[in-house]
Amino acid sequence: MMEPNPAAFYRASEKTVADEALRRKLEAATGRHLEHVAQMAAAFPPYYQEKAEARRVKAEAINRLPDLLAEFKRNFEAKGGRLFFARDAAQARNYIVELARAKKAKLVVKGKSMATEEIELNDALLKDGVEVLETDLGEYIVQLRGERPSHIITPAIHLSKEDIGRLFHEKLQSPYSEDPEALTATARQHLRAKFFAADMGIVGVNFLIAETGSLVLVENEGNGRMSTTLPDVVVAVTGIEKVIPRLADLSHFLEVLARTATGQKLTAYVNFVNGPRRQYELDGPRELHLVLLDNGRTRMLADPVLREALYCLRCGACLNVCPIYRRVGGHAYGTVYPGPIGSIISPALVHNGQTAHLAFASTLCGACKDICPVSINIPRILLHLRWLATEEGLPITWPAGPARIRASARRAVWLLSRPKLARMLSRLAGMLLRPLAHDGYLRWLPPPFTAWTKYRDFPLPGSGPNGASQRRAKETTDRADSEVRL
Amino acid sequence: MSDFETALAEMRQALYRAPRPLEDDHGSLQEAPSTLSPHTTDTDLPTRFARELESLRGSVIDVPNAEQAAFAIAELARSLELRSVAIGESLRIDLTQIVQKLREYGIDVFSVARVPEERRAELRVKLAECSAGLVEADCAVAASGTLVFVPTPERPRSLSLVPPVSIVLLEADRIVPDLAAVVSVLGSDAMRANPVAFVTGPSRTADIEKRIVLGAHGPKALYVVMVRSLG
Ligand code: SF4
C-alpha cells in the first residue's frame, strides 16, 4: 500500500493528471454516470423529497446510534445470527481469520465490501493460507491485477476494456477479447464453480435494520446474493453507522441510492439476510456472523461537524462529480476510500492524522454536497478538517511545487494590494501577449509562468470581466462543475 | 460490561459531549411517518410494471388465467429449448397444470422444495445444472419493474438466482405502486423472517467501461408470466 502523505499524493496526482489515457477513461466513465443520474432525477419528481427523507432518517439513526445498535443486536441474535463487535481493524481481522481457521476454510468468496478493504482482510486471510476470491466483476479485475479498487462502486474505472481483455488473456488463459459481454461471460464461468465450492462467504452490508435484525445488501450482479446463499458460513462485515431504525425507512434509501450511484431506478438485487438457513431449506448459510466495525467511527461521532460524515451510503457519486477525483483518479489518494468522502473519513477511520492533507485537496466547489443522496455537507467538513489540522499544527509538508505557489501567492498579494499598478501591468501584458492569443486565451505563457499553461489555458490579461480569475481546462470540459446540478 | 456495552457507552458519551449538530439542518429527530404520495399515479399498474421491466430487458407475457399460463410457459420452454426446470411448491397460482404441460413437452421438471439434509448436496448440483427456475413472485412494484420474493423452505431462494433463465409467475393483483407499499402488502413479519429478495431485471454489471452487460452472476434472462385472474 502506498503511504498516504502530502508528497506522495502530490507526485501521484502530477503523474495521473499528465496521463492522457487515464484521464480519458475517467472522464468517459464519470461523465456517463452524471448523464444517467441527471436523466433519472429529471424523470422522478419525488427524488428531492426522498433525499430529504433519507437524510432525516440518517440523522435520527446517528443520533440514536447506541440504542439502535442494541436493538439490532437483540433482533439479529434472536434469529440465530452471531454478532461480533470489533473496536478496530485488527480485532475484526483476527475474528474472521480465527473463524476461517476453526471452520478449516480453504476457499472464501467475497461480495463487494469497502469495509473489508478498510480492514485489509484479504491479505490477512491469504497469509493464513486461505484462498480469497473477489466475485464482484470490478473487484475481481483489480484483484487479478494485484491492485486496489480506484472507485467505491466502480473498482476498475481506471481500466479500459482492452486493459481487461489483456488481463484475462494473461491470467485466465481465455482467448483475447475486448468485448465486455465476452469478458463478463469469462468471469462468470470462472466464478460459478467457486461459489459452489466455497467454504465461506464474506460480504459487505448496505443497511442494518434495527427493528427486524435484518442485513440488507444492494447490488446488481447477484454475487452478493450468491455469496450469502451458497457457502455454509457467511460473514458480513460493516460499520456501525449502517443501522437504520425501521423497516419502513428502507424504501427512502432504496429510492435514492441506485438513482445516485448508477442512475438506475433500483439495482437488480436487494437482498435481505435474515438469520441462518432453517430446516428443510435448500440453501442459505448454516452459520451467519456479523462483524460490526467501529474503527474510528465513535471518534467521528464525538465531533459535531464530522458526525455528519457517518450518514454516507457509499454510493460513490461524490467521486464522479469531484473535479479533483476526475483528474487524479482514485489511486492517487493513497487511501482505501478515495474522493471527497474519502478525504473526510480517512483521517478518522484508518490513518490517524496521516491523511490530514487530503482536506486541502479540494476546490470546495460543492458539487459533492449537491449530488449526495443524503446531502452531506462535505465542503463544510473539509473546511472544518483544515481548521483542525491548522489548529493542531499537524505537520503537512507539501513538496517544492506548492512552496513555489506560496511564494507566487505572496507576490500576487503584494501586487493586488496595489490596484492601480496591477491594472497597468495587466493592460501592458495584454498588449504584449495579444499576438499569441486564440479566442482570448493563451495556450502558452513565457517563463516563469509556463507551468500554468502545461495543463490549462490562461485568459488574455485584461480581457474578461474578471481577468485572470477565469480559467479554462484544456481539451476536456468541466461538465461536473457546470452542467449537472441536481 | 461486555466490549459491546462498553462501546455503546462510549458512543453515548460521544453524542452527549456534542449533543446537537452545529446547524439545524440535520433533520428532525421525530419518528415522523413518511407522508409522501405514491410514486406513480398510473392506475394501470400491470402495464406500468411491464413497461419498466421491459426497459430493463426483462420480458413480460400477459395471460388471462392459469390455464393460459401453462400454455405460455410450455411454449416458452420449447422456444428456449429448455431441458430441465426447477420448481418449488405452489404459492397462489397452482403449478400442477404447468408441470403437466412441461412434462408433455418432454421437459424434466424437478422440485427443490423442503429438502431433507441428506439430499441437499445432490439437489444443489441439479439446480446448478438445470436450464431454468420457475417460481411465483409474492408481489411486484410497478414504478421500478421489481419482483419481490419471500423465499421459504417451500420455495428456496436460489430458484430465482442460480439457473441461467428465470421464469416468474406473477398474479397481476399483487402489483403495488411503489417500494414503500411492499411492506404493507407483505407484512413486516414475513420480511423479518425470510431471506426476502427484490429482483429488478436480469442480473447485470457495468464494471467494464460502464457498459451494461446482462447475466453477471444471476440469471441472464428473466421472463415474467403475468396472470390476470386466478378464476
Ligand atoms: S458522501 Fe454522499 S455522495 Fe459521497 S459516497 Fe457517501 S453518500 Fe455517496
XYZ file of C-alpha atoms and ligand atoms in Angstrom:
725
model
C 0.000 0.000 0.000
C 1.215 3.470 -0.809
C 1.882 5.503 2.323
C -0.559 8.383 2.257
C 1.366 11.619 2.708
C 1.387 15.016 1.011
C 4.467 14.362 -1.099
C 3.200 11.011 -2.375
C -0.215 12.477 -3.128
C 1.366 15.382 -4.965
C 3.618 13.156 -7.050
C 0.822 10.671 -7.826
C -1.551 13.461 -8.877
C 1.072 15.025 -11.083
C 1.587 11.679 -12.774
C -2.099 10.911 -13.266
C -3.034 14.395 -14.417
C -0.452 14.038 -17.171
C -1.721 10.546 -18.076
C -3.941 11.329 -21.054
C -5.280 7.773 -21.381
C -6.319 7.575 -17.735
C -7.991 10.948 -17.933
C -9.954 9.912 -20.971
C -11.162 6.767 -19.170
C -12.119 8.703 -16.057
C -13.867 11.444 -17.996
C -15.830 8.948 -20.054
C -16.961 6.834 -17.134
C -17.753 9.641 -14.700
C -19.364 11.731 -17.432
C -21.627 8.865 -18.452
C -22.618 8.348 -14.837
C -23.554 12.006 -14.448
C -25.712 11.923 -17.560
C -27.584 8.904 -16.238
C -28.129 10.495 -12.842
C -29.338 13.760 -14.328
C -31.813 11.957 -16.590
C -33.048 9.825 -13.746
C -33.540 12.748 -11.389
C -35.413 14.693 -14.051
C -37.739 11.750 -14.642
C -38.526 11.249 -10.969
C -40.046 14.311 -9.300
C -40.116 12.851 -5.747
C -36.299 12.496 -5.889
C -35.617 15.534 -3.704
C -38.322 14.628 -1.213
C -36.897 11.134 -0.918
C -33.416 12.580 -0.443
C -34.734 14.740 2.375
C -36.450 11.736 3.961
C -33.311 9.647 3.687
C -31.307 12.413 5.330
C -33.864 12.784 8.103
C -33.726 9.074 8.854
C -29.912 9.053 8.852
C -29.838 11.997 11.242
C -32.173 10.153 13.545
C -30.185 6.929 13.235
C -26.852 8.552 14.045
C -28.306 10.478 16.961
C -29.800 7.284 18.382
C -26.917 5.063 17.320
C -26.219 3.244 20.633
C -29.886 2.393 21.208
C -30.424 1.249 17.651
C -27.336 -0.961 17.725
C -28.553 -2.589 20.928
C -31.965 -3.150 19.379
C -30.416 -4.520 16.220
C -28.223 -6.926 18.182
C -31.221 -8.298 20.101
C -33.221 -8.941 16.960
C -30.307 -10.293 14.961
C -29.313 -12.740 17.683
C -32.908 -13.821 18.265
C -32.823 -15.228 14.724
C -29.629 -17.131 15.387
C -27.120 -14.627 13.988
C -23.820 -14.106 15.818
C -22.622 -10.578 16.301
C -19.044 -9.608 16.965
C -18.194 -6.024 17.802
C -14.739 -5.003 16.562
C -13.174 -1.923 18.086
C -10.588 -1.678 15.340
C -9.412 -3.265 12.113
C -7.109 -5.733 13.855
C -9.894 -7.141 16.029
C -12.136 -7.570 13.008
C -9.385 -9.267 11.000
C -8.471 -11.606 13.829
C -12.045 -12.671 14.397
C -12.502 -13.597 10.749
C -9.119 -15.301 10.398
C -9.794 -17.340 13.568
C -13.221 -18.271 12.259
C -11.787 -19.394 8.924
C -9.255 -21.492 10.830
C -11.929 -23.041 13.054
C -14.038 -23.940 10.022
C -10.950 -25.204 8.175
C -11.961 -22.917 5.312
C -9.809 -23.214 2.204
C -11.773 -21.060 -0.193
C -13.561 -17.804 0.582
C -15.779 -15.989 -1.911
C -16.302 -12.285 -1.328
C -19.099 -9.973 -2.280
C -18.328 -6.317 -2.753
C -17.341 -4.699 0.506
C -15.445 -1.485 1.233
C -15.362 -2.376 4.931
C -13.197 -5.422 4.234
C -10.891 -3.224 2.165
C -10.749 -0.906 5.135
C -9.600 -3.688 7.474
C -7.296 -5.196 4.806
C -8.862 -8.582 5.257
C -7.716 -10.300 2.077
C -4.030 -10.136 2.911
C -4.642 -11.496 6.391
C -6.573 -14.470 5.030
C -4.102 -15.131 2.231
C -1.244 -15.108 4.728
C -3.128 -17.738 6.660
C -3.274 -19.946 3.594
C -6.886 -19.245 2.645
C -7.723 -18.583 -0.991
C -9.812 -15.407 -1.208
C -11.721 -14.589 -4.358
C -13.425 -11.299 -5.087
C -16.601 -12.001 -7.040
C -17.834 -8.538 -7.969
C -16.585 -8.219 -11.539
C -14.761 -4.938 -10.935
C -13.208 -6.207 -7.714
C -12.246 -9.463 -9.424
C -10.465 -7.486 -12.127
C -8.457 -5.339 -9.729
C -7.662 -8.403 -7.606
C -6.257 -10.170 -10.681
C -4.091 -7.109 -11.273
C -2.930 -7.038 -7.678
C -4.367 -3.559 -7.295
C -6.737 -1.792 -5.031
C -10.128 -0.510 -6.281
C -9.889 3.048 -7.564
C -13.560 3.819 -7.015
C -16.077 2.858 -4.335
C -18.622 1.325 -6.680
C -16.737 1.026 -9.963
C -13.483 -0.543 -8.793
C -11.970 -0.897 -12.271
C -12.937 2.571 -13.501
C -9.282 3.243 -14.337
C -9.115 0.384 -16.826
C -10.251 0.156 -20.441
C -11.832 -2.918 -21.995
C -8.538 -3.504 -23.794
C -6.667 -3.480 -20.448
C -9.135 -6.026 -19.088
C -9.025 -8.155 -22.247
C -5.240 -8.423 -21.972
C -5.506 -9.184 -18.250
C -7.981 -12.041 -18.735
C -5.988 -13.426 -21.628
C -2.862 -13.473 -19.497
C -4.276 -14.599 -16.152
C -7.207 -16.776 -17.148
C -5.802 -18.093 -20.441
C -9.021 -17.082 -22.184
C -8.810 -16.093 -25.843
C -8.199 -12.351 -26.147
C -11.368 -10.312 -26.409
C -12.229 -6.726 -25.669
C -15.958 -7.271 -25.793
C -17.447 -6.506 -22.345
C -20.019 -9.231 -22.935
C -17.424 -11.920 -23.602
C -15.250 -10.731 -20.720
C -18.179 -10.863 -18.310
C -19.036 -14.373 -19.502
C -15.456 -15.493 -18.865
C -15.560 -14.157 -15.311
C -18.976 -15.690 -14.685
C -17.749 -19.083 -15.754
C -14.619 -18.913 -13.610
C -16.502 -17.769 -10.536
C -19.549 -20.034 -10.807
C -17.699 -23.151 -9.718
C -16.043 -21.226 -6.898
C -19.365 -20.154 -5.408
C -20.411 -23.777 -5.065
C -17.031 -24.892 -3.748
C -16.549 -22.051 -1.241
C -16.434 -22.827 2.480
C -17.184 -19.280 3.469
C -18.781 -16.176 2.012
C -17.756 -12.705 3.138
C -19.882 -9.698 2.203
C -20.451 -6.054 2.967
C -23.811 -4.653 4.022
C -25.722 -1.539 2.961
C -28.271 -1.365 5.760
C -28.885 -2.968 9.125
C -32.499 -2.707 10.215
C -32.767 -2.342 13.984
C -36.455 -3.199 14.138
C -36.079 -6.549 12.372
C -32.426 -7.516 12.823
C -32.072 -7.789 9.028
C -28.995 -7.215 6.911
C -29.770 -5.611 3.568
C -27.410 -5.905 0.591
C -27.884 -3.794 -2.510
C -26.188 -4.970 -5.704
C -26.521 -5.569 -9.434
C -24.549 -8.647 -10.329
C -26.016 -11.236 -7.976
C -22.652 -12.073 -6.458
C -23.698 -10.738 -3.056
C -26.745 -12.945 -3.185
C -24.651 -15.932 -4.289
C -22.121 -15.301 -1.516
C -24.841 -15.226 1.143
C -26.794 -18.168 -0.304
C -24.316 -20.893 -1.247
C -21.497 -21.120 1.361
C -22.137 -22.826 4.683
C -20.659 -19.992 6.709
C -21.434 -16.363 5.919
C -19.654 -13.414 7.486
C -20.956 -9.911 6.913
C -18.673 -7.001 7.756
C -19.900 -3.464 8.176
C -19.511 -0.195 10.026
C -21.725 0.697 12.968
C -23.190 3.646 11.057
C -25.173 1.422 8.688
C -28.050 0.851 11.090
C -31.458 2.395 10.330
C -34.384 2.323 12.752
C -37.309 0.743 10.928
C -38.173 -1.490 8.013
C -40.436 1.273 6.704
C -37.397 3.597 6.429
C -35.715 1.387 3.877
C -37.726 2.497 0.866
C -36.449 6.087 1.167
C -32.892 4.851 0.796
C -33.703 2.432 -1.985
C -35.428 5.235 -3.895
C -32.294 7.384 -3.890
C -29.321 5.031 -3.613
C -29.324 3.429 -7.050
C -30.506 6.618 -8.722
C -27.496 8.484 -7.406
C -24.976 5.666 -7.589
C -25.641 4.442 -11.110
C -28.665 6.281 -12.470
C -30.848 3.157 -12.128
C -34.258 3.218 -10.507
C -33.268 0.274 -8.399
C -30.389 -2.156 -8.516
C -31.069 -5.632 -9.897
C -30.957 -7.099 -6.392
C -31.888 -6.003 -2.913
C -31.256 -8.948 -0.610
C -32.398 -9.402 2.955
C -30.286 -11.709 5.084
C -32.443 -12.821 7.983
C -30.578 -15.369 10.024
C -29.182 -18.791 9.076
C -30.972 -21.394 6.988
C -33.882 -23.225 8.520
C -34.811 -26.866 8.474
C -35.586 -28.232 5.002
C -34.188 -25.141 3.319
C -32.120 -25.977 0.265
C -29.724 -23.104 0.753
C -28.542 -20.314 2.951
C -25.716 -20.428 5.479
C -25.643 -22.806 8.423
C -23.885 -20.055 10.369
C -24.348 -16.317 9.994
C -21.854 -13.896 11.544
C -21.810 -10.142 11.557
C -18.671 -8.176 12.333
C -19.714 -4.728 13.449
C -16.834 -2.363 12.959
C -16.070 0.801 14.904
C -12.516 1.550 13.765
C -12.647 5.308 14.408
C -16.362 5.852 13.896
C -17.059 6.709 17.528
C -14.328 9.333 17.182
C -16.264 10.824 14.280
C -19.427 10.723 16.349
C -17.795 12.869 19.012
C -17.165 15.700 16.551
C -20.432 17.520 15.842
C -19.307 18.633 12.390
C -17.632 15.426 11.302
C -20.512 13.329 12.670
C -22.480 14.013 9.524
C -19.940 12.018 7.509
C -21.440 8.916 9.145
C -24.596 9.402 7.054
C -22.664 8.210 3.996
C -24.253 5.407 1.975
C -21.060 4.762 -0.048
C -22.852 5.466 -3.299
C -19.716 6.809 -4.938
C -21.439 9.738 -6.642
C -19.330 12.413 -4.951
C -16.260 10.872 -6.583
C -17.787 11.189 -10.031
C -18.644 14.871 -9.662
C -15.414 15.887 -7.972
C -13.155 17.910 -10.278
C -10.150 16.645 -8.318
C -11.105 12.958 -8.440
C -11.897 13.286 -12.122
C -8.366 14.491 -12.784
C -6.237 12.421 -10.443
C -8.218 9.160 -10.161
C -8.714 7.030 -7.091
C -5.249 5.565 -6.631
C -3.541 8.942 -6.220
C -5.253 9.486 -2.875
C -3.378 6.534 -1.389
C -6.366 5.721 0.823
C -8.971 2.959 0.822
C -11.780 5.481 0.346
C -10.856 7.993 -2.366
C -12.558 11.194 -3.459
C -14.416 13.757 -1.356
C -15.907 11.259 1.084
C -12.520 9.593 1.428
C -10.876 12.890 2.266
C -13.242 13.435 5.173
C -13.456 9.914 6.612
C -9.958 8.578 6.025
C -8.364 10.674 8.786
C -10.669 9.165 11.412
C -11.015 5.665 10.015
C -7.655 4.491 9.050
C -4.652 6.659 9.031
C -4.732 8.701 12.179
C -3.501 12.077 11.072
C -1.592 10.764 8.086
C -4.256 11.915 5.669
C -4.976 15.388 7.027
C -3.559 16.884 3.832
C -6.420 15.465 1.767
C -8.790 18.065 3.225
C -6.736 20.630 1.343
C -7.063 18.764 -1.965
C -10.422 20.287 -2.808
C -11.703 23.300 -4.648
C -14.723 23.417 -2.280
C -16.917 23.695 -5.354
C -19.783 21.948 -3.562
C -20.750 19.521 -6.327
C -20.345 16.626 -3.871
C -22.829 18.085 -1.438
C -25.350 18.679 -4.213
C -25.233 15.165 -5.590
C -25.006 13.342 -2.256
C -28.187 11.289 -1.671
C -28.181 12.346 1.971
C -26.820 15.864 1.295
C -23.716 15.538 3.448
C -22.130 18.959 3.686
C -18.726 17.754 2.562
C -17.280 21.238 1.871
C -18.093 22.322 5.412
C -16.431 19.216 6.813
C -13.383 19.787 4.617
C -13.058 23.334 5.954
C -13.521 22.016 9.471
C -10.736 19.475 8.938
C -8.466 22.173 7.512
C -9.146 24.224 10.578
C -8.425 21.239 12.846
C -5.194 20.455 11.032
C -4.030 24.028 11.380
C -5.206 24.292 14.973
C -3.487 21.079 15.971
C -0.415 22.031 13.969
C -0.427 18.767 12.043
C 2.770 18.696 10.024
C 1.610 18.884 6.427
C 4.646 19.396 4.281
C 3.966 19.794 0.630
C 6.769 19.237 -1.843
C 8.503 22.023 -3.775
C 5.603 22.799 -6.120
C 3.204 24.243 -3.598
C 6.072 26.119 -1.907
C 6.650 27.873 -5.223
C 2.970 28.561 -5.400
C 3.071 30.052 -1.929
C 5.891 32.336 -2.999
C 3.981 33.496 -6.057
C 0.881 33.935 -3.931
C 2.889 36.292 -1.741
C 3.962 38.252 -4.801
C 0.373 38.298 -6.043
C -0.859 39.632 -2.722
C 1.751 42.386 -2.930
C 0.677 43.291 -6.453
C -3.066 43.052 -5.914
C -2.982 45.317 -2.910
C -1.742 47.957 -5.358
C -4.721 48.039 -7.743
C -3.501 50.866 -9.964
C -0.180 49.210 -10.585
C -1.875 45.838 -11.074
C -4.289 47.179 -13.664
C -1.493 48.925 -15.525
C 0.657 45.810 -15.615
C -2.269 43.680 -16.701
C -3.067 46.009 -19.589
C 0.566 46.067 -20.596
C 0.795 42.260 -20.504
C -2.403 42.008 -22.522
C -0.975 44.259 -25.215
C 2.287 42.345 -25.402
C 0.670 38.908 -25.438
C -2.254 39.646 -27.781
C -0.447 38.241 -30.842
C -0.172 34.854 -29.082
C -3.831 34.582 -28.077
C -6.538 32.361 -29.590
C -10.155 33.184 -28.735
C -8.983 35.324 -25.885
C -6.916 32.532 -24.362
C -3.202 31.892 -24.229
C -2.044 28.338 -24.825
C 1.461 29.165 -23.710
C 2.911 31.634 -21.255
C 6.548 32.656 -21.124
C 8.614 31.623 -18.070
C 8.188 31.797 -15.123
C 4.500 31.125 -15.872
C 4.950 28.185 -18.273
C 3.922 25.627 -15.633
C 0.389 27.031 -15.592
C -0.213 26.517 -19.286
C 1.072 22.974 -19.116
C -2.424 21.886 -18.050
C -4.623 24.931 -18.543
C -5.066 27.809 -20.936
C -4.719 31.265 -19.498
C -7.130 34.067 -20.368
C -5.565 37.029 -22.084
C -4.867 39.564 -19.315
C -7.229 42.485 -19.246
C -9.764 40.700 -21.483
C -12.528 39.121 -19.408
C -14.709 40.763 -16.790
C -12.791 39.007 -14.036
C -9.496 38.944 -15.832
C -7.126 36.356 -14.578
C -9.591 34.645 -12.310
C -11.221 32.850 -15.222
C -9.724 29.553 -16.115
C -10.405 27.035 -18.775
C -9.375 23.390 -18.727
C -7.520 22.109 -21.738
C -9.476 19.840 -24.113
C -11.972 18.496 -21.598
C -14.876 20.436 -20.262
C -15.696 20.640 -16.607
C -19.125 19.181 -17.018
C -19.219 18.345 -13.353
C -18.775 21.965 -12.433
C -21.283 23.494 -14.767
C -23.999 21.475 -16.432
C -25.062 18.895 -13.940
C -26.594 20.498 -10.942
C -29.035 18.267 -9.167
C -19.559 -4.978 30.904
C -19.010 -6.634 27.539
C -16.948 -4.963 24.824
C -20.144 -4.145 23.012
C -21.726 -2.446 26.006
C -18.541 -0.501 26.689
C -18.591 0.653 23.097
C -22.236 1.703 23.350
C -21.408 3.691 26.490
C -18.603 5.430 24.607
C -20.960 6.270 21.755
C -23.429 7.718 24.238
C -20.600 9.801 25.672
C -19.587 10.969 22.221
C -23.156 12.038 21.461
C -23.564 13.614 24.863
C -20.444 15.710 24.611
C -21.765 17.305 21.454
C -25.495 16.830 21.720
C -26.547 18.984 18.792
C -25.073 19.459 15.390
C -23.882 22.962 14.549
C -26.660 23.825 12.189
C -30.208 22.749 12.400
C -30.191 21.056 9.038
C -29.732 17.585 10.413
C -33.372 16.716 10.127
C -35.871 16.412 12.869
C -35.470 13.619 15.356
C -39.113 12.743 15.436
C -40.292 9.469 14.069
C -42.458 11.226 11.560
C -44.009 8.660 9.247
C -43.478 9.407 5.619
C -46.270 11.373 4.036
C -45.015 11.005 0.504
C -47.667 10.260 -2.026
C -47.278 7.113 -4.158
C -44.590 7.424 -6.808
C -46.799 6.514 -9.637
C -50.169 7.888 -10.454
C -50.638 5.203 -13.085
C -53.851 3.392 -12.389
C -52.916 0.614 -14.749
C -50.222 -0.966 -12.610
C -49.704 -4.115 -14.724
C -48.965 -2.028 -17.806
C -46.559 0.205 -15.923
C -44.840 -2.831 -14.410
C -44.445 -4.446 -17.820
C -43.067 -1.259 -19.360
C -40.498 -0.836 -16.589
C -39.348 -4.432 -16.695
C -39.077 -4.433 -20.462
C -36.915 -1.320 -20.351
C -34.514 -3.453 -18.295
C -34.591 -6.175 -20.928
C -36.864 -8.473 -18.975
C -39.868 -9.948 -20.822
C -43.489 -9.932 -19.746
C -46.019 -12.421 -21.069
C -49.551 -11.299 -20.278
C -52.067 -14.153 -19.875
C -55.717 -14.137 -18.756
C -55.671 -17.203 -16.483
C -53.690 -20.094 -15.054
C -54.549 -22.403 -17.900
C -53.151 -19.962 -20.433
C -50.114 -19.537 -18.201
C -49.404 -23.265 -18.564
C -49.546 -22.991 -22.353
C -47.399 -19.879 -22.401
C -44.729 -21.406 -20.178
C -44.620 -24.616 -22.151
C -44.265 -22.656 -25.401
C -41.553 -20.504 -23.871
C -39.721 -23.589 -22.656
C -39.870 -25.081 -26.116
C -38.641 -21.951 -27.877
C -35.766 -21.601 -25.412
C -35.009 -25.314 -25.760
C -35.040 -25.851 -22.015
C -34.121 -29.361 -20.905
C -34.927 -29.182 -17.205
C -36.836 -26.810 -14.972
C -36.557 -26.490 -11.200
C -39.658 -25.607 -9.194
C -40.835 -25.229 -5.613
C -44.319 -25.558 -4.144
C -47.262 -23.538 -5.463
C -47.967 -20.202 -3.868
C -51.219 -18.670 -5.152
C -51.082 -19.974 -8.675
C -51.408 -23.760 -8.876
C -48.379 -25.326 -10.546
C -49.954 -28.720 -11.299
C -51.210 -27.788 -14.753
C -47.964 -26.087 -15.666
C -45.830 -29.021 -14.598
C -48.057 -31.367 -16.552
C -47.750 -29.290 -19.709
C -43.970 -29.030 -19.390
C -43.682 -32.789 -18.950
C -45.880 -33.320 -22.023
C -43.268 -31.343 -23.905
C -40.606 -33.745 -22.666
C -39.042 -31.346 -20.183
C -37.662 -32.670 -16.916
C -39.323 -30.859 -14.014
C -37.936 -31.378 -10.527
C -38.747 -29.909 -7.148
C -36.317 -28.329 -4.692
C -38.982 -27.725 -2.041
C -38.478 -28.934 1.547
C -35.203 -30.689 1.035
C -34.006 -33.081 3.746
C -30.389 -32.524 4.772
C -29.138 -35.711 3.107
C -30.441 -34.665 -0.317
C -29.098 -31.089 -0.249
C -25.805 -31.763 -1.999
C -27.400 -33.700 -4.825
C -30.156 -31.147 -5.434
C -27.739 -28.229 -5.338
C -25.800 -29.825 -8.179
C -29.002 -30.496 -10.069
C -30.109 -26.915 -9.635
C -26.735 -25.632 -10.800
C -27.041 -27.670 -13.982
C -30.707 -27.120 -14.846
C -31.806 -24.786 -17.628
C -34.399 -22.679 -15.796
C -36.043 -21.970 -12.463
C -39.787 -21.400 -12.171
C -41.158 -19.595 -9.132
C -44.017 -17.292 -8.246
C -43.333 -13.777 -7.005
C -45.047 -12.696 -3.773
C -45.638 -9.232 -5.138
C -44.224 -6.711 -7.599
C -43.560 -2.986 -7.810
C -44.925 -1.096 -10.802
C -42.773 2.044 -10.588
C -39.478 0.164 -10.847
C -40.426 -3.151 -12.502
C -39.355 -5.027 -9.393
C -40.319 -8.581 -8.402
C -40.415 -9.382 -4.704
C -39.777 -12.913 -3.472
C -40.283 -14.197 0.047
C -38.284 -17.422 -0.093
C -39.165 -20.229 2.319
C -38.196 -23.903 2.571
C -41.054 -24.479 0.097
C -39.592 -22.005 -2.406
C -35.841 -21.720 -1.764
C -34.014 -18.513 -2.584
C -31.733 -19.942 -5.237
C -34.677 -20.776 -7.519
C -34.649 -17.223 -8.825
C -30.869 -16.890 -8.637
C -28.855 -19.890 -9.760
C -30.492 -21.122 -13.037
C -29.449 -19.149 -16.135
C -33.068 -18.471 -17.071
C -35.625 -17.254 -14.558
C -39.341 -17.781 -15.234
C -41.553 -15.967 -12.768
C -45.276 -16.279 -12.243
C -46.982 -13.143 -11.073
C -50.584 -12.525 -10.182
C -51.478 -9.136 -11.647
C -53.403 -8.206 -8.497
C -50.203 -8.422 -6.493
C -48.607 -5.422 -8.200
C -48.237 -2.411 -5.906
C -47.417 1.151 -6.993
C -44.045 1.728 -5.312
C -41.428 0.322 -2.952
C -42.977 1.904 0.113
C -46.102 -0.196 -0.432
C -44.241 -3.516 -0.315
C -44.034 -3.622 3.476
C -47.744 -3.112 3.884
C -48.582 -5.873 1.419
C -46.116 -8.482 2.667
C -46.254 -7.587 6.332
C -43.183 -6.943 8.428
C -43.220 -10.450 9.923
C -42.640 -12.058 6.535
C -39.875 -9.585 5.783
C -38.222 -10.170 9.123
C -38.189 -13.968 8.993
C -37.305 -14.827 5.395
C -34.455 -14.076 3.002
C -36.562 -11.609 1.008
C -35.203 -10.594 -2.375
C -36.170 -7.663 -4.582
C -35.269 -8.546 -8.142
C -35.280 -5.829 -10.797
C -34.473 -7.236 -14.207
C -31.829 -9.807 -15.136
C -28.509 -9.809 -13.286
C -26.277 -7.075 -14.688
C -22.919 -5.391 -14.433
C -21.449 -2.157 -15.713
C -17.948 -2.694 -14.383
C -16.245 -2.614 -17.765
C -16.277 0.937 -19.100
C -19.749 1.423 -17.620
C -21.277 -0.692 -20.387
C -24.260 -2.725 -19.254
C -23.890 -6.475 -19.651
C -26.580 -8.928 -18.550
C -26.017 -12.165 -16.682
C -23.096 -11.268 -14.440
C -23.776 -13.935 -11.818
C -27.538 -14.345 -11.625
C -29.955 -15.162 -14.475
C -29.153 -13.802 -17.930
C -32.797 -13.805 -18.918
C -35.954 -13.048 -16.972
C -39.469 -13.923 -18.156
C -42.493 -12.859 -16.155
C -45.777 -14.620 -16.861
C -48.378 -12.199 -15.590
C -51.670 -13.905 -14.759
C -54.671 -11.578 -14.812
C -57.122 -13.787 -12.974
C -56.874 -16.974 -10.959
C -60.503 -17.987 -11.540
S -20.717 11.151 0.773
Fe -22.736 11.105 -0.192
S -22.225 11.136 -2.406
Fe -20.342 10.558 -1.349
S -20.331 8.315 -1.326
Fe -21.272 8.996 0.606
S -23.467 9.024 0.189
Fe -22.447 8.987 -1.802
